[in-house]
Short mmCIF file of C-alpha atoms in Angstrom, two decimals:
data_model
loop_
_atom_site.label_atom_id
_atom_site.label_comp_id
_atom_site.label_asym_id
_atom_site.label_seq_id
_atom_site.Cartn_x
_atom_site.Cartn_y
_atom_site.Cartn_z
CA MET A 5 0.00 0.00 0.00
CA SER A 6 1.46 3.34 -1.07
CA LEU A 7 1.67 6.40 1.15
CA ASN A 8 -1.17 8.11 -0.77
CA GLU A 9 -3.41 5.07 -0.32
CA LYS A 10 -2.64 4.97 3.42
CA ILE A 11 -3.46 8.66 3.77
CA ASP A 12 -6.67 8.22 1.76
CA HIS A 13 -7.70 5.26 3.93
CA TRP A 14 -6.90 7.16 7.13
CA LEU A 15 -8.86 10.25 5.98
CA SER A 16 -11.77 8.09 4.87
CA THR A 17 -11.87 6.43 8.30
CA ILE A 18 -11.82 9.82 10.04
CA PHE A 19 -14.70 11.05 7.88
CA GLN A 20 -16.73 7.87 8.47
CA TYR A 21 -16.44 8.19 12.26
CA THR A 22 -17.09 11.93 12.14
CA GLU A 23 -20.18 11.33 10.01
CA LYS A 24 -21.47 8.74 12.48
CA ALA A 25 -20.78 11.02 15.45
CA VAL A 26 -22.63 13.92 13.83
CA LEU A 27 -25.60 11.65 13.03
CA VAL A 28 -25.71 10.53 16.67
CA VAL A 29 -25.65 14.20 17.74
CA ILE A 30 -28.47 15.02 15.28
CA GLY A 31 -30.56 12.10 16.55
CA GLY A 32 -29.84 13.05 20.16
CA LEU A 33 -30.77 16.69 19.59
CA ALA A 34 -34.02 15.60 17.90
CA LEU A 35 -34.76 13.45 20.95
CA ILE A 36 -34.04 16.42 23.23
CA GLY A 37 -36.35 18.55 21.05
CA ILE A 38 -39.15 16.01 21.49
CA GLY A 39 -38.52 16.02 25.26
CA GLU A 40 -38.68 19.82 25.38
CA LEU A 41 -41.87 19.80 23.33
CA VAL A 42 -43.49 17.23 25.62
CA TRP A 43 -42.45 19.35 28.61
CA ILE A 44 -44.03 22.47 27.08
CA ILE A 45 -47.22 20.53 26.33
CA PHE A 46 -47.26 19.26 29.91
CA GLN A 47 -46.76 22.79 31.29
CA HIS A 48 -49.49 24.33 29.14
CA GLN A 49 -51.76 21.29 29.46
CA GLU A 50 -52.71 21.74 25.83
CA VAL A 51 -51.73 19.94 22.64
CA SER A 52 -51.86 21.91 19.41
CA LEU A 53 -51.54 20.88 15.79
CA GLN A 54 -48.29 22.81 15.50
CA ASP A 55 -46.84 20.77 18.38
CA LEU A 56 -47.78 17.51 16.68
CA LEU A 57 -46.31 18.65 13.36
CA MET A 58 -43.10 19.64 15.14
CA MET A 59 -42.93 16.17 16.70
CA PHE A 60 -43.32 14.64 13.25
CA ILE A 61 -40.40 16.76 12.03
CA TYR A 62 -38.25 15.51 14.92
CA ILE A 63 -39.31 11.91 14.29
CA GLU A 64 -38.54 12.22 10.57
CA ILE A 65 -35.08 13.58 11.39
CA MET A 66 -34.45 10.67 13.75
CA ALA A 67 -35.73 8.20 11.12
CA MET A 68 -33.45 9.75 8.52
CA ALA A 69 -30.43 9.28 10.79
CA ASN A 70 -31.53 5.72 11.60
CA ILE A 71 -31.98 4.81 7.93
CA TYR A 72 -28.46 6.04 7.26
CA PHE A 73 -27.06 3.69 9.90
CA LEU A 74 -29.05 0.77 8.46
CA ARG A 75 -28.51 1.37 4.72
CA ARG A 76 -25.47 3.69 4.61
CA THR A 77 -27.52 6.07 2.50
CA VAL A 78 -30.45 8.42 3.04
CA PRO A 79 -33.30 8.18 0.53
CA PHE A 80 -33.68 11.51 -1.22
CA THR A 81 -37.37 11.62 -0.28
CA TYR A 82 -36.80 11.85 3.50
CA PRO A 83 -35.69 15.50 3.47
CA MET A 84 -38.59 16.19 1.10
CA PHE A 85 -41.07 14.75 3.62
CA ILE A 86 -39.52 16.97 6.28
CA ALA A 87 -39.98 19.97 3.96
CA VAL A 88 -43.68 19.16 3.44
CA THR A 89 -44.21 18.83 7.18
CA ALA A 90 -42.31 22.07 7.85
CA LEU A 91 -44.35 23.96 5.24
CA SER A 92 -47.57 22.57 6.73
CA ARG A 93 -46.45 23.70 10.17
CA LEU A 94 -45.65 27.16 8.79
CA ILE A 95 -49.20 27.47 7.45
CA VAL A 96 -50.65 26.39 10.81
CA LEU A 97 -48.42 28.81 12.74
CA GLN A 98 -49.46 31.79 10.62
CA GLY A 99 -53.08 31.44 11.63
CA LYS A 100 -56.10 32.97 9.99
CA ASN A 101 -54.60 36.41 9.41
CA ILE A 102 -52.32 35.18 6.63
CA ALA A 103 -52.41 36.98 3.30
CA PRO A 104 -54.22 34.80 0.74
CA GLU A 105 -51.36 34.99 -1.75
CA ASN A 106 -48.90 33.70 0.87
CA LEU A 107 -51.18 30.76 1.55
CA LEU A 108 -51.28 30.04 -2.18
CA PHE A 109 -47.49 30.21 -2.45
CA GLU A 110 -46.96 27.94 0.56
CA SER A 111 -49.56 25.41 -0.51
CA GLY A 112 -48.10 25.54 -4.03
CA ALA A 113 -44.70 24.75 -2.53
CA ILE A 114 -46.24 21.75 -0.72
CA LEU A 115 -47.77 20.62 -4.01
CA LEU A 116 -44.45 20.98 -5.86
CA VAL A 117 -42.49 19.06 -3.22
CA SER A 118 -45.20 16.37 -3.13
CA LEU A 119 -45.05 16.02 -6.91
CA ALA A 120 -41.26 15.81 -6.70
CA ILE A 121 -41.62 12.97 -4.17
CA LEU A 122 -43.93 11.15 -6.57
CA VAL A 123 -41.52 11.61 -9.48
CA VAL A 124 -38.55 10.40 -7.44
CA ARG A 125 -40.45 7.40 -6.06
CA PHE A 126 -41.83 6.51 -9.50
CA SER A 127 -38.40 6.75 -11.12
CA GLN A 128 -36.80 4.68 -8.35
CA ARG A 129 -39.37 1.92 -8.67
CA HIS A 130 -39.67 1.77 -12.44
CA CYS A 131 -36.32 2.90 -13.81
CA LEU A 132 -34.08 1.46 -11.12
CA GLY A 133 -36.38 -1.53 -10.63
CA GLU A 134 -36.06 -2.50 -14.30
CA GLU A 135 -32.30 -2.07 -14.10
CA ASN A 136 -32.14 -4.32 -11.02
CA GLU A 137 -34.29 -6.95 -12.73
CA ASP A 138 -31.93 -6.93 -15.74
CA HIS A 139 -28.94 -7.60 -13.48
CA GLN A 140 -30.76 -10.43 -11.71
CA THR A 141 -31.72 -12.26 -14.91
CA HIS A 142 -28.18 -12.27 -16.37
#
């Protein structure tokens, strides 16, 4: 093994462990966020839709970190689901006094991200699925 290969291997190992450590921190912070949210709900003795949507965001972040540990990759759609949930929460937080055009823009953004999820999922199942079937038959 050459010196360059040793350095590359060493750097790759450092980045792998750093990546895992950061994912553990992200998952831990999401767990802390859920705990803080539950504490606030307990203090106010009231559960709101915005609280539930925020919990879903935290859960989706934790699931994204977990999927990375299981598969070594994060499906592109996970961050898109988080975006849809975050946009939904934004609409709920703004209340009834929101300007109608802002509501149209935000709901349009939800529609665009949702369509993007459908396109990505469709292409993964049909395009990549056909490719995987070709490799299995040969």
